[in-house]
């Protein structure tokens, strides 16, 4: 079978289509014919050698996929041949609190990932793909969607009428917009592009702020909320945005710390966290049970992920380049098999 590998050293130009032996499912495992793979920012930084410069190579990148079960190992009862499933991001994190061993079992580094024609995953680490979604749409769910679900629903505990701020218009933030709308919240979206903000309004954004034109976007959040601030900020910006998020959120509000798009280190005053009684919750994607809960919500609501562009398997490196350009709105997907 064919699989992309980061070979020798890091960089999009080091992605090579390699031949690997067809994997075989062992006890309790599924063999999947991968249909589609979606990219996350982590996959880009993994390929670039930024996410984990010590990652052993060769590595098959990516963690998101939708695939068809083509064989099952002994003892599998969760799925049958022909089922359409998505693997979970952390294969040993089925439920419960995060633990070291669970978080070490992530696809696309340190474990080989999904950008391959065939993959084997434990049946316990797969979930049924929602029936109304295409393969490309279903492939967007394991990382970005689940992160947004856990940010808005599990940790954010968002209620109808509350105000949620989503930073940027990438995969996580647009899912956060969609889930927050599902629970009846008002969503403020920031972006570097007025064109993307117009599209965010079409998706139901209540307020929009261009963070290039208005670098003090936290003031605009206050203005839009009558001085109160937002109930929840979906923090994907990191060092460059966190201090502003501390002032965009209301007294007693929540910041869910997800990403570091603008870097991880910055001088920071912690005083607003205590004086303004802010809850800061770090999070890493989520477990299988929350994935299943999310899929029930996706199925019941008919929610459709925002797919920016689909690249053929042969052009997967161009999908990474497209993501690196920052032009995307929502998810970038690679179609692996017809
Ligand atoms: N903790 C977790 O479990 C978890 C899970 C998934 C992702 N993440 C992290 O979350 C972040 C987003 O991931 P993603 O896959 O959604 O990325 P993505 O799809 O590539 O989205 C990136 C978008 O974020 C916006 N952006 C970039 N720099 C920004 C800044 N300084 N301030 C505000 N917005 C900015 C841009 O939107 P505009 O073009 O509209 O300006 C950009 O298009 C990454 O850091 C990723 O590693 C963490």
mmCIF file of C-alpha atoms and ligand atoms in Angstrom:
data_model
loop_
_atom_site.group_PDB
_atom_site.id
_atom_site.type_symbol
_atom_site.label_atom_id
_atom_site.label_comp_id
_atom_site.label_asym_id
_atom_site.label_seq_id
_atom_site.Cartn_x
_atom_site.Cartn_y
_atom_site.Cartn_z
ATOM 1 C CA UNK A 1 0.000 0.000 0.000
ATOM 2 C CA UNK A 2 1.021 3.609 -0.442
ATOM 3 C CA UNK A 3 1.606 5.996 2.439
ATOM 4 C CA UNK A 4 3.158 9.418 2.794
ATOM 5 C CA UNK A 5 6.247 9.508 4.989
ATOM 6 C CA UNK A 6 8.301 12.379 6.334
ATOM 7 C CA UNK A 7 11.650 10.952 5.277
ATOM 8 C CA UNK A 8 15.154 11.796 6.504
ATOM 9 C CA UNK A 9 14.508 15.336 7.728
ATOM 10 C CA UNK A 10 11.563 17.645 8.218
ATOM 11 C CA UNK A 11 9.797 19.879 5.713
ATOM 12 C CA UNK A 12 6.858 19.655 3.292
ATOM 13 C CA UNK A 13 9.384 18.897 0.551
ATOM 14 C CA UNK A 14 10.482 15.819 2.545
ATOM 15 C CA UNK A 15 7.038 14.221 2.226
ATOM 16 C CA UNK A 16 7.440 11.146 0.029
ATOM 17 C CA UNK A 17 4.878 8.668 -1.252
ATOM 18 C CA UNK A 18 6.353 5.361 -0.048
ATOM 19 C CA UNK A 19 5.447 1.685 -0.416
ATOM 20 C CA UNK A 20 4.670 -0.042 2.870
ATOM 21 C CA UNK A 21 3.581 -3.625 3.476
ATOM 22 C CA UNK A 22 -0.200 -3.994 3.705
ATOM 23 C CA UNK A 23 -0.957 -3.876 7.446
ATOM 24 C CA UNK A 24 -2.940 -6.788 8.934
ATOM 25 C CA UNK A 25 -5.396 -6.458 11.826
ATOM 26 C CA UNK A 26 -4.391 -8.308 14.985
ATOM 27 C CA UNK A 27 -6.664 -9.287 17.835
ATOM 28 C CA UNK A 28 -9.166 -6.530 18.586
ATOM 29 C CA UNK A 29 -8.068 -4.436 15.616
ATOM 30 C CA UNK A 30 -9.673 -3.036 12.450
ATOM 31 C CA UNK A 31 -8.129 -2.708 9.027
ATOM 32 C CA UNK A 32 -9.400 0.502 7.404
ATOM 33 C CA UNK A 33 -9.330 1.485 3.759
ATOM 34 C CA UNK A 34 -8.764 5.190 4.258
ATOM 35 C CA UNK A 35 -11.156 7.329 2.233
ATOM 36 C CA UNK A 36 -10.245 10.834 3.329
ATOM 37 C CA UNK A 37 -7.800 12.546 5.680
ATOM 38 C CA UNK A 38 -8.098 16.061 7.039
ATOM 39 C CA UNK A 39 -5.183 18.239 8.075
ATOM 40 C CA UNK A 40 -4.757 19.945 11.410
ATOM 41 C CA UNK A 41 -2.315 22.688 12.254
ATOM 42 C CA UNK A 42 -0.441 20.132 14.326
ATOM 43 C CA UNK A 43 0.131 18.024 11.204
ATOM 44 C CA UNK A 44 1.692 20.992 9.450
ATOM 45 C CA UNK A 45 4.002 21.791 12.378
ATOM 46 C CA UNK A 46 4.869 18.080 12.702
ATOM 47 C CA UNK A 47 5.896 17.934 9.040
ATOM 48 C CA UNK A 48 7.883 21.150 9.516
ATOM 49 C CA UNK A 49 9.696 19.660 12.545
ATOM 50 C CA UNK A 50 8.366 22.352 14.896
ATOM 51 C CA UNK A 51 5.834 20.307 16.855
ATOM 52 C CA UNK A 52 8.354 17.701 17.992
ATOM 53 C CA UNK A 53 11.865 18.148 16.614
ATOM 54 C CA UNK A 54 12.810 14.828 18.285
ATOM 55 C CA UNK A 55 10.127 12.862 16.438
ATOM 56 C CA UNK A 56 11.628 9.694 14.958
ATOM 57 C CA UNK A 57 11.446 9.402 11.182
ATOM 58 C CA UNK A 58 10.148 8.085 8.889
ATOM 59 C CA UNK A 59 6.682 9.017 10.112
ATOM 60 C CA UNK A 60 3.296 8.809 8.417
ATOM 61 C CA UNK A 61 1.720 12.181 9.312
ATOM 62 C CA UNK A 62 -1.878 13.169 10.190
ATOM 63 C CA UNK A 63 -4.373 11.943 12.755
ATOM 64 C CA UNK A 64 -7.761 12.573 11.139
ATOM 65 C CA UNK A 65 -9.430 10.139 8.783
ATOM 66 C CA UNK A 66 -12.621 8.500 7.667
ATOM 67 C CA UNK A 67 -12.273 4.951 6.394
ATOM 68 C CA UNK A 68 -14.162 1.782 5.616
ATOM 69 C CA UNK A 69 -13.604 -1.324 7.697
ATOM 70 C CA UNK A 70 -12.245 -3.936 5.245
ATOM 71 C CA UNK A 71 -11.154 -6.607 7.759
ATOM 72 C CA UNK A 72 -11.502 -7.212 11.494
ATOM 73 C CA UNK A 73 -9.202 -9.082 13.850
ATOM 74 C CA UNK A 74 -10.244 -11.786 16.249
ATOM 75 C CA UNK A 75 -12.591 -10.730 19.024
ATOM 76 C CA UNK A 76 -13.875 -7.532 17.431
ATOM 77 C CA UNK A 77 -17.531 -6.874 18.194
ATOM 78 C CA UNK A 78 -17.757 -3.072 17.941
ATOM 79 C CA UNK A 79 -17.648 -2.955 14.110
ATOM 80 C CA UNK A 80 -18.151 -5.098 11.021
ATOM 81 C CA UNK A 81 -16.678 -5.128 7.541
ATOM 82 C CA UNK A 82 -18.326 -2.327 5.549
ATOM 83 C CA UNK A 83 -18.790 0.065 8.485
ATOM 84 C CA UNK A 84 -17.514 3.605 8.064
ATOM 85 C CA UNK A 85 -15.472 4.826 11.011
ATOM 86 C CA UNK A 86 -13.080 7.510 12.212
ATOM 87 C CA UNK A 87 -10.056 6.727 14.388
ATOM 88 C CA UNK A 88 -9.611 8.643 17.620
ATOM 89 C CA UNK A 89 -6.706 11.073 18.003
ATOM 90 C CA UNK A 90 -5.279 9.348 21.111
ATOM 91 C CA UNK A 91 -5.855 5.637 20.642
ATOM 92 C CA UNK A 92 -5.626 4.673 24.319
ATOM 93 C CA UNK A 93 -7.821 7.520 25.613
ATOM 94 C CA UNK A 94 -11.223 5.850 25.644
ATOM 95 C CA UNK A 95 -12.643 7.690 28.637
ATOM 96 C CA UNK A 96 -11.773 9.297 31.939
ATOM 97 C CA UNK A 97 -9.059 11.707 32.951
ATOM 98 C CA UNK A 98 -6.077 12.392 30.686
ATOM 99 C CA UNK A 99 -3.032 10.325 31.674
ATOM 100 C CA UNK A 100 0.517 10.201 30.379
ATOM 101 C CA UNK A 101 0.185 6.871 28.580
ATOM 102 C CA UNK A 102 -3.120 7.864 26.992
ATOM 103 C CA UNK A 103 -1.650 11.081 25.624
ATOM 104 C CA UNK A 104 1.392 9.296 24.230
ATOM 105 C CA UNK A 105 -0.801 7.238 21.927
ATOM 106 C CA UNK A 106 -1.554 9.973 19.396
ATOM 107 C CA UNK A 107 -1.615 9.355 15.648
ATOM 108 C CA UNK A 108 0.613 11.359 13.324
ATOM 109 C CA UNK A 109 3.342 11.487 16.009
ATOM 110 C CA UNK A 110 4.613 9.723 17.948
ATOM 111 C CA UNK A 111 2.617 6.891 16.274
ATOM 112 C CA UNK A 112 2.323 6.544 12.512
ATOM 113 C CA UNK A 113 -0.725 8.434 11.290
ATOM 114 C CA UNK A 114 -3.479 8.296 8.730
ATOM 115 C CA UNK A 115 -2.091 9.650 5.447
ATOM 116 C CA UNK A 116 -1.997 6.170 3.950
ATOM 117 C CA UNK A 117 -4.205 3.886 1.867
ATOM 118 C CA UNK A 118 -4.600 1.386 4.713
ATOM 119 C CA UNK A 119 -4.297 1.749 8.484
ATOM 120 C CA UNK A 120 -4.854 -0.603 11.406
ATOM 121 C CA UNK A 121 -6.443 0.766 14.588
ATOM 122 C CA UNK A 122 -7.768 -0.891 17.736
ATOM 123 C CA UNK A 123 -11.550 -1.268 17.439
ATOM 124 C CA UNK A 124 -11.786 0.411 20.850
ATOM 125 C CA UNK A 125 -10.211 3.540 19.353
ATOM 126 C CA UNK A 126 -12.652 4.013 16.482
ATOM 127 C CA UNK A 127 -16.096 5.614 16.321
ATOM 128 C CA UNK A 128 -18.868 5.322 13.745
ATOM 129 C CA UNK A 129 -18.887 8.210 11.267
ATOM 130 C CA UNK A 130 -22.194 10.155 11.193
ATOM 131 C CA UNK A 131 -24.238 8.776 8.285
ATOM 132 C CA UNK A 132 -25.222 12.134 6.772
ATOM 133 C CA UNK A 133 -21.632 13.233 6.241
ATOM 134 C CA UNK A 134 -19.462 12.613 3.182
ATOM 135 C CA UNK A 135 -16.098 10.920 3.751
ATOM 136 C CA UNK A 136 -14.390 14.290 3.433
ATOM 137 C CA UNK A 137 -16.678 15.829 6.047
ATOM 138 C CA UNK A 138 -16.418 12.878 8.441
ATOM 139 C CA UNK A 139 -12.617 13.019 8.205
ATOM 140 C CA UNK A 140 -12.640 16.476 9.812
ATOM 141 C CA UNK A 141 -14.119 15.279 13.098
ATOM 142 C CA UNK A 142 -11.436 13.487 15.194
ATOM 143 C CA UNK A 143 -9.225 16.438 16.161
ATOM 144 C CA UNK A 144 -10.547 19.922 15.329
ATOM 145 C CA UNK A 145 -14.228 19.174 15.822
ATOM 146 C CA UNK A 146 -13.756 17.232 19.044
ATOM 147 C CA UNK A 147 -11.476 19.945 20.415
ATOM 148 C CA UNK A 148 -14.110 22.567 19.665
ATOM 149 C CA UNK A 149 -16.891 20.389 21.120
ATOM 150 C CA UNK A 150 -15.017 19.857 24.358
ATOM 151 C CA UNK A 151 -14.113 23.551 24.524
ATOM 152 C CA UNK A 152 -17.669 24.807 23.961
ATOM 153 C CA UNK A 153 -19.756 22.048 25.530
ATOM 154 C CA UNK A 154 -17.677 20.007 28.006
ATOM 155 C CA UNK A 155 -15.334 22.597 29.507
ATOM 156 C CA UNK A 156 -17.078 25.803 28.407
ATOM 157 C CA UNK A 157 -20.521 24.564 29.536
ATOM 158 C CA UNK A 158 -21.975 27.098 27.133
ATOM 159 C CA UNK A 159 -25.611 28.015 27.629
ATOM 160 C CA UNK A 160 -28.155 29.669 25.347
ATOM 161 C CA UNK A 161 -27.625 33.409 25.122
ATOM 162 C CA UNK A 162 -24.009 33.337 26.257
ATOM 163 C CA UNK A 163 -21.293 34.965 24.196
ATOM 164 C CA UNK A 164 -18.422 32.910 22.779
ATOM 165 C CA UNK A 165 -15.374 34.400 21.037
ATOM 166 C CA UNK A 166 -13.681 32.246 18.399
ATOM 167 C CA UNK A 167 -10.255 33.463 17.270
ATOM 168 C CA UNK A 168 -9.572 33.130 13.538
ATOM 169 C CA UNK A 169 -11.403 31.022 10.986
ATOM 170 C CA UNK A 170 -9.400 27.783 11.049
ATOM 171 C CA UNK A 171 -10.732 24.299 11.683
ATOM 172 C CA UNK A 172 -11.129 24.501 15.465
ATOM 173 C CA UNK A 173 -12.628 27.988 15.479
ATOM 174 C CA UNK A 174 -15.280 27.316 12.834
ATOM 175 C CA UNK A 175 -16.374 24.141 14.615
ATOM 176 C CA UNK A 176 -16.544 26.202 17.816
ATOM 177 C CA UNK A 177 -18.762 28.693 15.971
ATOM 178 C CA UNK A 178 -21.040 25.884 14.787
ATOM 179 C CA UNK A 179 -21.281 24.117 18.169
ATOM 180 C CA UNK A 180 -21.849 27.385 20.021
ATOM 181 C CA UNK A 181 -24.669 28.215 17.600
ATOM 182 C CA UNK A 182 -26.127 24.736 18.221
ATOM 183 C CA UNK A 183 -26.485 25.456 21.920
ATOM 184 C CA UNK A 184 -27.977 28.882 21.237
ATOM 185 C CA UNK A 185 -24.989 31.070 22.033
ATOM 186 C CA UNK A 186 -23.948 34.293 20.303
ATOM 187 C CA UNK A 187 -20.578 34.014 18.623
ATOM 188 C CA UNK A 188 -18.015 36.692 17.881
ATOM 189 C CA UNK A 189 -15.442 35.632 15.289
ATOM 190 C CA UNK A 190 -12.117 37.381 14.701
ATOM 191 C CA UNK A 191 -10.137 37.102 11.465
ATOM 192 C CA UNK A 192 -7.395 38.766 9.485
ATOM 193 C CA UNK A 193 -9.705 38.851 6.464
ATOM 194 C CA UNK A 194 -12.974 40.729 5.869
ATOM 195 C CA UNK A 195 -13.892 38.157 3.231
ATOM 196 C CA UNK A 196 -13.599 35.342 5.776
ATOM 197 C CA UNK A 197 -15.603 37.374 8.307
ATOM 198 C CA UNK A 198 -18.411 37.715 5.755
ATOM 199 C CA UNK A 199 -18.413 33.916 5.406
ATOM 200 C CA UNK A 200 -18.422 33.555 9.196
ATOM 201 C CA UNK A 201 -21.555 35.732 9.322
ATOM 202 C CA UNK A 202 -23.191 33.407 6.797
ATOM 203 C CA UNK A 203 -22.447 30.570 9.230
ATOM 204 C CA UNK A 204 -24.236 32.459 11.987
ATOM 205 C CA UNK A 205 -21.578 34.640 13.621
ATOM 206 C CA UNK A 206 -23.261 37.400 15.617
ATOM 207 C CA UNK A 207 -20.288 39.745 15.726
ATOM 208 C CA UNK A 208 -17.130 39.946 13.633
ATOM 209 C CA UNK A 209 -13.815 41.714 14.219
ATOM 210 C CA UNK A 210 -10.861 42.045 11.857
ATOM 211 C CA UNK A 211 -7.906 41.615 14.244
ATOM 212 C CA UNK A 212 -5.520 43.202 11.714
ATOM 213 C CA UNK A 213 -7.621 46.348 11.347
ATOM 214 C CA UNK A 214 -8.454 46.312 15.087
ATOM 215 C CA UNK A 215 -5.445 44.895 16.959
ATOM 216 C CA UNK A 216 -7.172 45.819 20.270
ATOM 217 C CA UNK A 217 -9.961 43.398 19.402
ATOM 218 C CA UNK A 218 -10.669 42.731 23.085
ATOM 219 C CA UNK A 219 -12.053 46.281 23.338
ATOM 220 C CA UNK A 220 -14.410 45.580 20.482
ATOM 221 C CA UNK A 221 -15.599 42.415 22.267
ATOM 222 C CA UNK A 222 -16.376 44.554 25.319
ATOM 223 C CA UNK A 223 -18.182 47.080 23.132
ATOM 224 C CA UNK A 224 -20.280 44.389 21.417
ATOM 225 C CA UNK A 225 -21.248 42.911 24.786
ATOM 226 C CA UNK A 226 -22.220 46.231 26.380
ATOM 227 C CA UNK A 227 -19.057 46.302 28.539
ATOM 228 C CA UNK A 228 -19.607 42.853 30.063
ATOM 229 C CA UNK A 229 -17.186 40.748 28.034
ATOM 230 C CA UNK A 230 -17.579 37.259 26.598
ATOM 231 C CA UNK A 231 -18.507 34.202 28.645
ATOM 232 C CA UNK A 232 -15.992 32.008 26.813
ATOM 233 C CA UNK A 233 -12.934 32.571 24.640
ATOM 234 C CA UNK A 234 -11.701 29.796 22.361
ATOM 235 C CA UNK A 235 -7.982 30.600 22.683
ATOM 236 C CA UNK A 236 -6.014 29.314 19.715
ATOM 237 C CA UNK A 237 -3.684 32.300 19.350
ATOM 238 C CA UNK A 238 -1.426 31.646 22.354
ATOM 239 C CA UNK A 239 1.280 34.095 23.381
ATOM 240 C CA UNK A 240 0.150 36.856 21.016
ATOM 241 C CA UNK A 241 -3.496 36.806 22.055
ATOM 242 C CA UNK A 242 -3.762 35.411 25.602
ATOM 243 C CA UNK A 243 -3.370 38.767 27.400
ATOM 244 C CA UNK A 244 -6.083 40.205 25.200
ATOM 245 C CA UNK A 245 -8.321 37.212 25.871
ATOM 246 C CA UNK A 246 -7.961 37.934 29.613
ATOM 247 C CA UNK A 247 -9.638 41.274 28.939
ATOM 248 C CA UNK A 248 -12.141 40.054 26.365
ATOM 249 C CA UNK A 249 -13.700 37.605 28.827
ATOM 250 C CA UNK A 250 -16.242 38.666 31.445
ATOM 251 C CA UNK A 251 -15.632 38.593 35.206
ATOM 252 C CA UNK A 252 -15.787 34.922 36.144
ATOM 253 C CA UNK A 253 -15.657 33.866 32.504
ATOM 254 C CA UNK A 254 -13.678 31.017 30.925
ATOM 255 C CA UNK A 255 -10.744 30.847 28.541
ATOM 256 C CA UNK A 256 -10.173 27.465 26.981
ATOM 257 C CA UNK A 257 -6.488 27.310 26.072
ATOM 258 C CA UNK A 258 -6.139 25.303 22.884
ATOM 259 C CA UNK A 259 -3.425 26.571 20.593
ATOM 260 C CA UNK A 260 -0.359 28.725 20.206
ATOM 261 C CA UNK A 261 -0.588 29.968 16.624
ATOM 262 C CA UNK A 262 1.316 33.131 17.542
ATOM 263 C CA UNK A 263 3.875 31.372 19.770
ATOM 264 C CA UNK A 264 4.011 29.895 23.263
ATOM 265 C CA UNK A 265 6.041 32.375 25.322
ATOM 266 C CA UNK A 266 5.237 35.960 26.213
ATOM 267 C CA UNK A 267 5.564 38.251 29.237
ATOM 268 C CA UNK A 268 2.269 37.875 31.065
ATOM 269 C CA UNK A 269 0.542 39.538 33.999
ATOM 270 C CA UNK A 270 -1.379 36.876 35.891
ATOM 271 C CA UNK A 271 -3.172 39.536 37.930
ATOM 272 C CA UNK A 272 -6.269 39.710 35.690
ATOM 273 C CA UNK A 273 -6.781 35.963 36.145
ATOM 274 C CA UNK A 274 -7.318 36.388 39.871
ATOM 275 C CA UNK A 275 -8.779 39.880 40.000
ATOM 276 C CA UNK A 276 -11.263 39.031 37.269
ATOM 277 C CA UNK A 277 -11.767 35.478 38.588
ATOM 278 C CA UNK A 278 -11.133 33.902 35.216
ATOM 279 C CA UNK A 279 -11.133 30.143 34.716
ATOM 280 C CA UNK A 280 -8.330 29.066 32.363
ATOM 281 C CA UNK A 281 -8.745 25.518 31.103
ATOM 282 C CA UNK A 282 -6.067 23.851 29.007
ATOM 283 C CA UNK A 283 -7.171 20.968 26.869
ATOM 284 C CA UNK A 284 -5.959 18.352 24.406
ATOM 285 C CA UNK A 285 -8.633 17.142 21.971
ATOM 286 C CA UNK A 286 -10.530 14.538 24.020
ATOM 287 C CA UNK A 287 -11.453 10.926 24.639
ATOM 288 C CA UNK A 288 -13.525 8.458 22.608
ATOM 289 C CA UNK A 289 -16.625 8.864 24.740
ATOM 290 C CA UNK A 290 -16.731 12.603 24.116
ATOM 291 C CA UNK A 291 -16.219 11.879 20.379
ATOM 292 C CA UNK A 292 -19.313 9.655 20.481
ATOM 293 C CA UNK A 293 -21.266 12.321 22.379
ATOM 294 C CA UNK A 294 -20.252 14.890 19.778
ATOM 295 C CA UNK A 295 -21.303 12.617 16.926
ATOM 296 C CA UNK A 296 -24.744 12.247 18.489
ATOM 297 C CA UNK A 297 -24.969 16.045 18.459
ATOM 298 C CA UNK A 298 -23.686 16.248 14.879
ATOM 299 C CA UNK A 299 -26.194 13.610 13.711
ATOM 300 C CA UNK A 300 -29.165 15.098 15.566
ATOM 301 C CA UNK A 301 -28.500 18.613 14.299
ATOM 302 C CA UNK A 302 -27.415 17.684 10.776
ATOM 303 C CA UNK A 303 -24.329 19.869 11.227
ATOM 304 C CA UNK A 304 -22.008 19.925 8.193
ATOM 305 C CA UNK A 305 -18.317 20.629 8.719
ATOM 306 C CA UNK A 306 -16.844 23.502 6.718
ATOM 307 C CA UNK A 307 -14.541 21.931 4.134
ATOM 308 C CA UNK A 308 -12.361 24.547 2.481
ATOM 309 C CA UNK A 309 -10.718 22.446 -0.213
ATOM 310 C CA UNK A 310 -10.159 18.789 -1.118
ATOM 311 C CA UNK A 311 -6.836 17.681 -2.646
ATOM 312 C CA UNK A 312 -6.255 14.343 -4.407
ATOM 313 C CA UNK A 313 -3.926 11.884 -2.637
ATOM 314 C CA UNK A 314 -1.185 12.461 -5.216
ATOM 315 C CA UNK A 315 -1.191 16.168 -4.302
ATOM 316 C CA UNK A 316 -1.144 15.820 -0.506
ATOM 317 C CA UNK A 317 1.994 17.997 -0.146
ATOM 318 C CA UNK A 318 0.040 20.823 -1.834
ATOM 319 C CA UNK A 319 -2.632 20.446 0.846
ATOM 320 C CA UNK A 320 0.049 21.180 3.470
ATOM 321 C CA UNK A 321 1.288 24.150 1.428
ATOM 322 C CA UNK A 322 -2.265 25.463 1.192
ATOM 323 C CA UNK A 323 -2.647 25.227 4.959
ATOM 324 C CA UNK A 324 0.717 26.943 5.462
ATOM 325 C CA UNK A 325 -0.460 29.826 3.240
ATOM 326 C CA UNK A 326 -3.212 30.630 5.772
ATOM 327 C CA UNK A 327 -5.712 31.115 2.951
ATOM 328 C CA UNK A 328 -7.988 28.344 4.150
ATOM 329 C CA UNK A 329 -11.383 28.837 5.793
ATOM 330 C CA UNK A 330 -12.196 25.712 7.817
ATOM 331 C CA UNK A 331 -10.785 22.302 6.974
ATOM 332 C CA UNK A 332 -8.307 21.196 4.332
ATOM 333 C CA UNK A 333 -8.887 17.599 3.235
ATOM 334 C CA UNK A 334 -7.036 14.969 1.191
ATOM 335 C CA UNK A 335 -9.134 12.413 -0.725
ATOM 336 C CA UNK A 336 -7.246 9.145 -0.413
ATOM 337 C CA UNK A 337 -9.415 6.600 -2.237
ATOM 338 C CA UNK A 338 -12.443 6.789 -4.535
HETATM 339 N N1 LIG B 1 -5.189 21.592 22.280
HETATM 340 C C1 LIG B 1 -5.773 20.859 21.351
HETATM 341 O O1 LIG B 1 -6.367 19.850 21.610
HETATM 342 C C2 LIG B 1 -5.741 21.331 19.944
HETATM 343 C C3 LIG B 1 -6.533 20.687 18.958
HETATM 344 C C4 LIG B 1 -6.571 21.201 17.674
HETATM 345 C C5 LIG B 1 -5.806 22.326 17.374
HETATM 346 N N2 LIG B 1 -5.023 22.875 18.336
HETATM 347 C C6 LIG B 1 -4.245 24.087 18.053
HETATM 348 O O2 LIG B 1 -5.171 25.130 17.782
HETATM 349 C C7 LIG B 1 -4.642 26.017 16.814
HETATM 350 C C8 LIG B 1 -5.587 26.099 15.640
HETATM 351 O O3 LIG B 1 -5.605 24.840 14.993
HETATM 352 P P1 LIG B 1 -6.396 24.638 13.629
HETATM 353 O O4 LIG B 1 -6.125 23.244 13.180
HETATM 354 O O5 LIG B 1 -7.793 25.118 13.770
HETATM 355 O O6 LIG B 1 -5.577 25.648 12.686
HETATM 356 P P2 LIG B 1 -5.937 26.218 11.280
HETATM 357 O O7 LIG B 1 -7.106 25.521 10.705
HETATM 358 O O8 LIG B 1 -4.670 26.259 10.492
HETATM 359 O O9 LIG B 1 -6.386 27.709 11.615
HETATM 360 C C9 LIG B 1 -5.503 28.738 11.683
HETATM 361 C C10 LIG B 1 -6.283 30.066 11.623
HETATM 362 O O10 LIG B 1 -6.148 30.748 12.840
HETATM 363 C C11 LIG B 1 -6.127 32.133 12.617
HETATM 364 N N3 LIG B 1 -4.943 32.740 13.254
HETATM 365 C C12 LIG B 1 -3.650 32.578 12.955
HETATM 366 N N4 LIG B 1 -2.897 33.338 13.756
HETATM 367 C C13 LIG B 1 -3.745 33.994 14.571
HETATM 368 C C14 LIG B 1 -3.581 34.941 15.589
HETATM 369 N N5 LIG B 1 -2.378 35.380 15.961
HETATM 370 N N6 LIG B 1 -4.686 35.409 16.218
HETATM 371 C C15 LIG B 1 -5.902 34.970 15.866
HETATM 372 N N7 LIG B 1 -6.118 34.078 14.904
HETATM 373 C C16 LIG B 1 -5.046 33.605 14.261
HETATM 374 C C17 LIG B 1 -6.123 32.358 11.129
HETATM 375 O O11 LIG B 1 -7.453 32.726 10.782
HETATM 376 P P3 LIG B 1 -7.751 33.944 9.809
HETATM 377 O O12 LIG B 1 -7.148 33.539 8.481
HETATM 378 O O13 LIG B 1 -9.229 34.040 9.785
HETATM 379 O O14 LIG B 1 -7.097 35.168 10.376
HETATM 380 C C18 LIG B 1 -5.735 31.001 10.583
HETATM 381 O O15 LIG B 1 -6.305 30.758 9.332
HETATM 382 C C19 LIG B 1 -3.247 25.477 16.489
HETATM 383 O O16 LIG B 1 -2.297 26.112 17.323
HETATM 384 C C20 LIG B 1 -3.355 24.013 16.831
HETATM 385 O O17 LIG B 1 -2.115 23.422 17.094
HETATM 386 C C21 LIG B 1 -4.976 22.405 19.587
#
